[in-house]
């Protein structure tokens, strides 16, 4: 018994360096946000008024919340899937050992290491309706100019293009490493069984790189839910709320309207949404992800 307690004490001592920052920067702030979600507070008044579940009730009665939830889901789907597909396609392309591959890879990866604010400012100039580069190219193709950031039908598409362009090269790097780690003898065995290029891709490459795909999906989902900089620079959540995600709604509630209780309830819903998405991802991964 004494030896067991001693071992437990040693284990606790070894985990304390990790537990202390976790408590200070995760559990305690999370607990405080949960507390604030039951309060009415405007940042200025030192007195916080307890309102129970009213913040959540008002939120679920607010049509803007459901619009923001819909935009968040569209943003997650519209960014994660193209980033995964384009990153994988680029990795396959550069596996063919083309001339100048290193230069192309550097150019494609460079947006990832460039600050999102800087990238978004450049793209806002490119989206300019009258003198922007994109509408200039469309005019050469005989198309009418598009008000990318002012039309609710196109604003979310414009933000997604920036997000995909910034992250696709990052996904490409991971896929290139994963593809190179596929044992060549498995591909050779598939060839002996009569499999062509697509057969090897579907039955050998894709299953063996599924852990990389799972990792990228999880990371990109988190990035999509946390997307803020490009939305703030390009559209500020508009026009007409067409690009307002839950995170941007949280920002507006907290730092524009100073409704801290409402903002905290949105934050808790975002955390719960992340937990649900993570749980679903791991359930799917059990059947689709194959570890060597």
mmCIF file of C-alpha atoms in Angstrom:
data_model
loop_
_atom_site.group_PDB
_atom_site.id
_atom_site.type_symbol
_atom_site.label_atom_id
_atom_site.label_comp_id
_atom_site.label_asym_id
_atom_site.label_seq_id
_atom_site.Cartn_x
_atom_site.Cartn_y
_atom_site.Cartn_z
ATOM 1 C CA UNK A 1 0.000 0.000 0.000
ATOM 2 C CA UNK A 2 2.776 2.380 0.973
ATOM 3 C CA UNK A 3 4.720 1.496 -2.164
ATOM 4 C CA UNK A 4 1.638 2.106 -4.306
ATOM 5 C CA UNK A 5 1.133 5.553 -2.755
ATOM 6 C CA UNK A 6 4.792 6.336 -3.352
ATOM 7 C CA UNK A 7 4.470 5.365 -7.016
ATOM 8 C CA UNK A 8 1.355 7.528 -7.331
ATOM 9 C CA UNK A 9 3.193 10.458 -5.799
ATOM 10 C CA UNK A 10 6.072 9.992 -8.256
ATOM 11 C CA UNK A 11 3.655 9.818 -11.183
ATOM 12 C CA UNK A 12 1.957 13.008 -10.008
ATOM 13 C CA UNK A 13 5.321 14.758 -9.667
ATOM 14 C CA UNK A 14 6.229 13.841 -13.246
ATOM 15 C CA UNK A 15 2.884 15.045 -14.631
ATOM 16 C CA UNK A 16 2.755 18.328 -12.674
ATOM 17 C CA UNK A 17 4.845 20.289 -15.230
ATOM 18 C CA UNK A 18 2.189 19.473 -17.820
ATOM 19 C CA UNK A 19 -0.829 19.714 -15.502
ATOM 20 C CA UNK A 20 -0.050 23.188 -14.153
ATOM 21 C CA UNK A 21 -0.090 24.999 -17.535
ATOM 22 C CA UNK A 22 -3.121 22.933 -18.533
ATOM 23 C CA UNK A 23 -4.981 24.075 -15.430
ATOM 24 C CA UNK A 24 -3.885 27.707 -15.741
ATOM 25 C CA UNK A 25 -4.481 28.168 -19.454
ATOM 26 C CA UNK A 26 -7.309 25.714 -20.179
ATOM 27 C CA UNK A 27 -9.430 24.367 -17.309
ATOM 28 C CA UNK A 28 -9.580 27.518 -15.169
ATOM 29 C CA UNK A 29 -10.375 29.871 -18.118
ATOM 30 C CA UNK A 30 -12.939 27.379 -19.411
ATOM 31 C CA UNK A 31 -14.583 27.232 -16.005
ATOM 32 C CA UNK A 32 -14.666 31.044 -15.875
ATOM 33 C CA UNK A 33 -16.270 31.241 -19.328
ATOM 34 C CA UNK A 34 -18.916 28.723 -18.241
ATOM 35 C CA UNK A 35 -19.559 30.934 -15.192
ATOM 36 C CA UNK A 36 -19.853 34.066 -17.364
ATOM 37 C CA UNK A 37 -22.319 32.343 -19.694
ATOM 38 C CA UNK A 38 -24.843 32.407 -16.831
ATOM 39 C CA UNK A 39 -24.253 36.102 -16.167
ATOM 40 C CA UNK A 40 -25.175 39.416 -17.725
ATOM 41 C CA UNK A 41 -22.120 41.675 -17.864
ATOM 42 C CA UNK A 42 -20.897 44.489 -20.100
ATOM 43 C CA UNK A 43 -17.170 44.566 -19.212
ATOM 44 C CA UNK A 44 -17.553 48.005 -17.588
ATOM 45 C CA UNK A 45 -19.868 47.364 -14.663
ATOM 46 C CA UNK A 46 -18.083 45.590 -11.803
ATOM 47 C CA UNK A 47 -21.362 43.875 -10.908
ATOM 48 C CA UNK A 48 -22.327 40.712 -12.786
ATOM 49 C CA UNK A 49 -26.019 39.807 -12.791
ATOM 50 C CA UNK A 50 -27.002 36.153 -12.653
ATOM 51 C CA UNK A 51 -29.506 35.328 -15.422
ATOM 52 C CA UNK A 52 -29.349 31.531 -15.464
ATOM 53 C CA UNK A 53 -29.975 30.010 -18.886
ATOM 54 C CA UNK A 54 -31.353 33.248 -20.375
ATOM 55 C CA UNK A 55 -28.229 33.830 -22.474
ATOM 56 C CA UNK A 56 -28.623 30.398 -24.067
ATOM 57 C CA UNK A 57 -32.392 30.831 -24.506
ATOM 58 C CA UNK A 58 -31.938 34.225 -26.214
ATOM 59 C CA UNK A 59 -29.219 32.755 -28.370
ATOM 60 C CA UNK A 60 -31.367 29.852 -29.563
ATOM 61 C CA UNK A 61 -34.209 32.304 -30.269
ATOM 62 C CA UNK A 62 -31.893 34.511 -32.345
ATOM 63 C CA UNK A 63 -32.094 33.883 -36.141
ATOM 64 C CA UNK A 64 -28.562 35.281 -36.493
ATOM 65 C CA UNK A 65 -27.230 32.380 -34.423
ATOM 66 C CA UNK A 66 -28.653 29.815 -36.854
ATOM 67 C CA UNK A 67 -27.322 31.808 -39.794
ATOM 68 C CA UNK A 68 -23.864 31.865 -38.180
ATOM 69 C CA UNK A 69 -24.105 28.124 -37.470
ATOM 70 C CA UNK A 70 -25.010 27.470 -41.105
ATOM 71 C CA UNK A 71 -22.131 29.655 -42.345
ATOM 72 C CA UNK A 72 -19.724 27.848 -40.000
ATOM 73 C CA UNK A 73 -20.774 24.428 -41.326
ATOM 74 C CA UNK A 74 -20.522 25.632 -44.940
ATOM 75 C CA UNK A 75 -17.117 27.134 -44.221
ATOM 76 C CA UNK A 76 -15.859 23.892 -42.648
ATOM 77 C CA UNK A 77 -17.068 21.728 -45.532
ATOM 78 C CA UNK A 78 -16.116 24.242 -48.223
ATOM 79 C CA UNK A 79 -12.570 24.645 -46.944
ATOM 80 C CA UNK A 80 -11.578 21.251 -45.508
ATOM 81 C CA UNK A 81 -12.599 19.041 -48.444
ATOM 82 C CA UNK A 82 -10.961 21.176 -51.197
ATOM 83 C CA UNK A 83 -7.775 21.584 -49.149
ATOM 84 C CA UNK A 84 -7.506 17.806 -48.689
ATOM 85 C CA UNK A 85 -8.304 17.030 -52.337
ATOM 86 C CA UNK A 86 -6.069 19.731 -53.834
ATOM 87 C CA UNK A 87 -3.205 18.928 -51.450
ATOM 88 C CA UNK A 88 -3.381 15.246 -52.395
ATOM 89 C CA UNK A 89 -3.601 16.014 -56.120
ATOM 90 C CA UNK A 90 -0.569 18.319 -55.932
ATOM 91 C CA UNK A 91 1.401 15.676 -54.026
ATOM 92 C CA UNK A 92 0.629 13.106 -56.732
ATOM 93 C CA UNK A 93 1.620 15.600 -59.409
ATOM 94 C CA UNK A 94 4.998 16.374 -57.878
ATOM 95 C CA UNK A 95 5.742 12.689 -57.302
ATOM 96 C CA UNK A 96 6.279 12.494 -61.063
ATOM 97 C CA UNK A 97 9.656 14.287 -60.626
ATOM 98 C CA UNK A 98 8.969 17.188 -62.959
ATOM 99 C CA UNK A 99 11.635 19.751 -63.765
ATOM 100 C CA UNK A 100 11.594 22.648 -61.287
ATOM 101 C CA UNK A 101 9.568 20.693 -58.713
ATOM 102 C CA UNK A 102 11.370 22.284 -55.746
ATOM 103 C CA UNK A 103 10.557 25.791 -56.993
ATOM 104 C CA UNK A 104 6.872 24.973 -57.501
ATOM 105 C CA UNK A 105 6.659 23.354 -54.074
ATOM 106 C CA UNK A 106 8.191 26.427 -52.440
ATOM 107 C CA UNK A 107 5.759 28.741 -54.225
ATOM 108 C CA UNK A 108 2.774 26.610 -53.229
ATOM 109 C CA UNK A 109 3.894 26.304 -49.609
ATOM 110 C CA UNK A 110 4.814 29.985 -49.165
ATOM 111 C CA UNK A 111 1.207 31.186 -48.548
ATOM 112 C CA UNK A 112 1.073 28.991 -45.430
ATOM 113 C CA UNK A 113 4.001 30.788 -43.777
ATOM 114 C CA UNK A 114 2.712 34.217 -44.812
ATOM 115 C CA UNK A 115 0.578 35.984 -42.151
ATOM 116 C CA UNK A 116 -3.134 35.597 -42.869
ATOM 117 C CA UNK A 117 -3.731 39.330 -42.460
ATOM 118 C CA UNK A 118 -1.146 40.153 -45.137
ATOM 119 C CA UNK A 119 -2.563 37.500 -47.472
ATOM 120 C CA UNK A 120 -6.103 38.777 -46.952
ATOM 121 C CA UNK A 121 -5.126 42.397 -47.666
ATOM 122 C CA UNK A 122 -3.548 41.378 -50.977
ATOM 123 C CA UNK A 123 -6.603 39.346 -51.920
ATOM 124 C CA UNK A 124 -8.904 42.259 -51.016
ATOM 125 C CA UNK A 125 -7.077 44.298 -53.670
ATOM 126 C CA UNK A 126 -7.436 41.439 -56.150
ATOM 127 C CA UNK A 127 -11.184 41.251 -55.403
ATOM 128 C CA UNK A 128 -11.686 44.993 -56.014
ATOM 129 C CA UNK A 129 -14.697 45.256 -58.376
ATOM 130 C CA UNK A 130 -13.325 47.814 -60.878
ATOM 131 C CA UNK A 131 -9.537 47.453 -60.953
ATOM 132 C CA UNK A 132 -8.984 44.103 -59.240
ATOM 133 C CA UNK A 133 -6.912 41.439 -60.998
ATOM 134 C CA UNK A 134 -9.594 38.747 -60.789
ATOM 135 C CA UNK A 135 -12.310 40.825 -62.460
ATOM 136 C CA UNK A 136 -9.748 41.946 -65.028
ATOM 137 C CA UNK A 137 -9.115 38.302 -65.936
ATOM 138 C CA UNK A 138 -12.882 37.677 -66.062
ATOM 139 C CA UNK A 139 -13.278 40.611 -68.450
ATOM 140 C CA UNK A 140 -10.654 39.070 -70.749
ATOM 141 C CA UNK A 141 -12.773 35.911 -70.762
ATOM 142 C CA UNK A 142 -15.890 37.896 -71.667
ATOM 143 C CA UNK A 143 -17.483 37.632 -68.202
ATOM 144 C CA UNK A 144 -19.166 40.405 -66.277
ATOM 145 C CA UNK A 145 -17.336 41.677 -63.171
ATOM 146 C CA UNK A 146 -18.350 40.203 -59.816
ATOM 147 C CA UNK A 147 -18.663 42.191 -56.614
ATOM 148 C CA UNK A 148 -16.858 39.487 -54.684
ATOM 149 C CA UNK A 149 -16.906 41.022 -51.206
ATOM 150 C CA UNK A 150 -20.162 42.983 -51.537
ATOM 151 C CA UNK A 151 -22.497 40.353 -52.933
ATOM 152 C CA UNK A 152 -23.909 37.915 -50.317
ATOM 153 C CA UNK A 153 -23.913 35.181 -52.966
ATOM 154 C CA UNK A 154 -20.161 35.476 -53.548
ATOM 155 C CA UNK A 155 -18.661 36.765 -50.283
ATOM 156 C CA UNK A 156 -18.319 33.360 -48.616
ATOM 157 C CA UNK A 157 -16.891 31.908 -51.834
ATOM 158 C CA UNK A 158 -14.298 34.693 -51.868
ATOM 159 C CA UNK A 159 -13.231 33.964 -48.281
ATOM 160 C CA UNK A 160 -13.076 30.227 -49.026
ATOM 161 C CA UNK A 161 -10.828 30.813 -52.045
ATOM 162 C CA UNK A 162 -8.345 32.687 -49.850
ATOM 163 C CA UNK A 163 -8.476 29.980 -47.167
ATOM 164 C CA UNK A 164 -7.985 27.132 -49.641
ATOM 165 C CA UNK A 165 -5.192 28.938 -51.489
ATOM 166 C CA UNK A 166 -3.348 29.523 -48.216
ATOM 167 C CA UNK A 167 -3.580 25.954 -46.865
ATOM 168 C CA UNK A 168 -3.475 23.635 -49.885
ATOM 169 C CA UNK A 169 0.322 23.772 -50.140
ATOM 170 C CA UNK A 170 0.641 22.849 -46.467
ATOM 171 C CA UNK A 171 -1.515 19.754 -46.979
ATOM 172 C CA UNK A 172 0.554 18.909 -50.056
ATOM 173 C CA UNK A 173 3.759 18.666 -47.977
ATOM 174 C CA UNK A 174 2.195 16.155 -45.576
ATOM 175 C CA UNK A 175 0.841 14.047 -48.417
ATOM 176 C CA UNK A 176 4.183 14.009 -50.218
ATOM 177 C CA UNK A 177 5.888 12.605 -47.125
ATOM 178 C CA UNK A 178 3.096 10.053 -46.616
ATOM 179 C CA UNK A 179 3.195 8.866 -50.246
ATOM 180 C CA UNK A 180 6.976 8.463 -50.142
ATOM 181 C CA UNK A 181 6.614 6.277 -47.047
ATOM 182 C CA UNK A 182 4.326 3.799 -48.819
ATOM 183 C CA UNK A 183 6.360 0.557 -49.103
ATOM 184 C CA UNK A 184 7.268 0.072 -52.785
ATOM 185 C CA UNK A 185 6.939 -3.718 -52.481
ATOM 186 C CA UNK A 186 3.195 -3.309 -51.902
ATOM 187 C CA UNK A 187 2.813 -1.373 -55.140
ATOM 188 C CA UNK A 188 4.898 -3.990 -56.934
ATOM 189 C CA UNK A 189 2.711 -6.762 -55.517
ATOM 190 C CA UNK A 190 -0.393 -4.897 -56.712
ATOM 191 C CA UNK A 191 1.134 -4.632 -60.200
ATOM 192 C CA UNK A 192 1.761 -8.367 -60.238
ATOM 193 C CA UNK A 193 -1.934 -8.849 -59.415
ATOM 194 C CA UNK A 194 -2.834 -6.772 -62.461
ATOM 195 C CA UNK A 195 -3.578 -3.436 -60.780
ATOM 196 C CA UNK A 196 -3.007 -0.322 -62.878
ATOM 197 C CA UNK A 197 -2.219 3.188 -61.690
ATOM 198 C CA UNK A 198 -5.724 3.877 -60.372
ATOM 199 C CA UNK A 199 -5.979 0.438 -58.806
ATOM 200 C CA UNK A 200 -2.749 0.987 -56.848
ATOM 201 C CA UNK A 201 -3.898 4.457 -55.874
ATOM 202 C CA UNK A 202 -7.263 3.279 -54.525
ATOM 203 C CA UNK A 203 -6.278 -0.033 -52.948
ATOM 204 C CA UNK A 204 -2.702 0.643 -51.791
ATOM 205 C CA UNK A 205 -1.866 4.352 -51.516
ATOM 206 C CA UNK A 206 -5.101 5.745 -50.101
ATOM 207 C CA UNK A 207 -5.472 3.157 -47.293
ATOM 208 C CA UNK A 208 -1.820 3.505 -46.241
ATOM 209 C CA UNK A 209 -1.935 7.318 -46.104
ATOM 210 C CA UNK A 210 -5.307 7.372 -44.305
ATOM 211 C CA UNK A 211 -3.668 8.387 -40.962
ATOM 212 C CA UNK A 212 -2.293 11.486 -42.703
ATOM 213 C CA UNK A 213 -5.715 12.228 -44.169
ATOM 214 C CA UNK A 214 -7.318 11.864 -40.745
ATOM 215 C CA UNK A 215 -4.734 14.177 -39.185
ATOM 216 C CA UNK A 216 -5.242 16.813 -41.882
ATOM 217 C CA UNK A 217 -9.033 16.673 -41.567
ATOM 218 C CA UNK A 218 -8.869 17.203 -37.789
ATOM 219 C CA UNK A 219 -6.368 20.057 -38.043
ATOM 220 C CA UNK A 220 -8.220 21.766 -40.888
ATOM 221 C CA UNK A 221 -11.553 21.455 -39.063
ATOM 222 C CA UNK A 222 -10.015 23.229 -36.082
ATOM 223 C CA UNK A 223 -8.534 25.871 -38.391
ATOM 224 C CA UNK A 224 -11.918 26.385 -40.076
ATOM 225 C CA UNK A 225 -13.782 26.779 -36.792
ATOM 226 C CA UNK A 226 -11.118 29.234 -35.581
ATOM 227 C CA UNK A 227 -11.017 31.234 -38.837
ATOM 228 C CA UNK A 228 -11.084 34.922 -38.024
ATOM 229 C CA UNK A 229 -8.342 36.993 -39.695
ATOM 230 C CA UNK A 230 -9.430 36.530 -43.313
ATOM 231 C CA UNK A 231 -13.086 37.147 -42.436
ATOM 232 C CA UNK A 232 -12.265 40.288 -40.462
ATOM 233 C CA UNK A 233 -10.042 41.755 -43.180
ATOM 234 C CA UNK A 234 -12.175 40.822 -46.185
ATOM 235 C CA UNK A 235 -15.820 41.108 -45.108
ATOM 236 C CA UNK A 236 -16.177 41.804 -41.359
ATOM 237 C CA UNK A 237 -18.854 39.097 -41.320
ATOM 238 C CA UNK A 238 -20.924 40.713 -44.052
ATOM 239 C CA UNK A 239 -22.589 41.433 -46.305
ATOM 240 C CA UNK A 240 -25.856 40.712 -44.488
ATOM 241 C CA UNK A 241 -24.123 38.168 -42.247
ATOM 242 C CA UNK A 242 -23.246 35.898 -45.180
ATOM 243 C CA UNK A 243 -19.706 35.318 -43.835
ATOM 244 C CA UNK A 244 -20.405 35.602 -40.103
ATOM 245 C CA UNK A 245 -19.241 32.381 -38.467
ATOM 246 C CA UNK A 246 -19.896 31.453 -34.835
ATOM 247 C CA UNK A 247 -16.420 32.649 -33.871
ATOM 248 C CA UNK A 248 -16.961 35.995 -35.580
ATOM 249 C CA UNK A 249 -20.381 36.285 -33.919
ATOM 250 C CA UNK A 250 -18.608 35.668 -30.603
ATOM 251 C CA UNK A 251 -16.165 38.481 -31.394
ATOM 252 C CA UNK A 252 -18.966 40.887 -32.284
ATOM 253 C CA UNK A 253 -20.957 40.026 -29.155
ATOM 254 C CA UNK A 254 -17.940 40.409 -26.856
ATOM 255 C CA UNK A 255 -15.990 43.335 -28.323
ATOM 256 C CA UNK A 256 -18.590 45.255 -30.343
ATOM 257 C CA UNK A 257 -21.818 44.844 -28.351
ATOM 258 C CA UNK A 258 -20.079 44.127 -25.013
ATOM 259 C CA UNK A 259 -22.522 41.318 -24.252
ATOM 260 C CA UNK A 260 -20.086 39.117 -22.371
ATOM 261 C CA UNK A 261 -22.697 36.630 -21.178
ATOM 262 C CA UNK A 262 -23.978 36.051 -24.699
ATOM 263 C CA UNK A 263 -20.430 35.828 -26.060
ATOM 264 C CA UNK A 264 -19.506 33.270 -23.386
ATOM 265 C CA UNK A 265 -22.522 31.110 -24.269
ATOM 266 C CA UNK A 266 -21.415 31.196 -27.925
ATOM 267 C CA UNK A 267 -17.908 30.151 -26.852
ATOM 268 C CA UNK A 268 -19.290 27.190 -24.897
ATOM 269 C CA UNK A 269 -21.359 26.114 -27.918
ATOM 270 C CA UNK A 270 -18.233 26.308 -30.101
ATOM 271 C CA UNK A 271 -16.321 24.118 -27.624
ATOM 272 C CA UNK A 272 -19.173 21.585 -27.528
ATOM 273 C CA UNK A 273 -19.317 21.607 -31.333
ATOM 274 C CA UNK A 274 -15.583 20.872 -31.499
ATOM 275 C CA UNK A 275 -15.998 17.984 -29.074
ATOM 276 C CA UNK A 276 -18.879 16.538 -31.106
ATOM 277 C CA UNK A 277 -16.955 16.846 -34.381
ATOM 278 C CA UNK A 278 -13.875 15.275 -32.798
ATOM 279 C CA UNK A 279 -15.929 12.383 -31.432
ATOM 280 C CA UNK A 280 -17.574 11.752 -34.797
ATOM 281 C CA UNK A 281 -14.195 11.937 -36.526
ATOM 282 C CA UNK A 282 -12.702 9.297 -34.216
ATOM 283 C CA UNK A 283 -15.740 7.038 -34.688
ATOM 284 C CA UNK A 284 -15.338 7.247 -38.471
ATOM 285 C CA UNK A 285 -11.565 6.820 -38.145
ATOM 286 C CA UNK A 286 -11.951 3.450 -36.432
ATOM 287 C CA UNK A 287 -13.419 2.028 -39.639
ATOM 288 C CA UNK A 288 -11.526 4.002 -42.282
ATOM 289 C CA UNK A 289 -8.048 4.735 -40.902
ATOM 290 C CA UNK A 290 -5.476 1.958 -41.254
ATOM 291 C CA UNK A 291 -2.309 2.196 -39.171
ATOM 292 C CA UNK A 292 0.732 0.182 -40.188
#
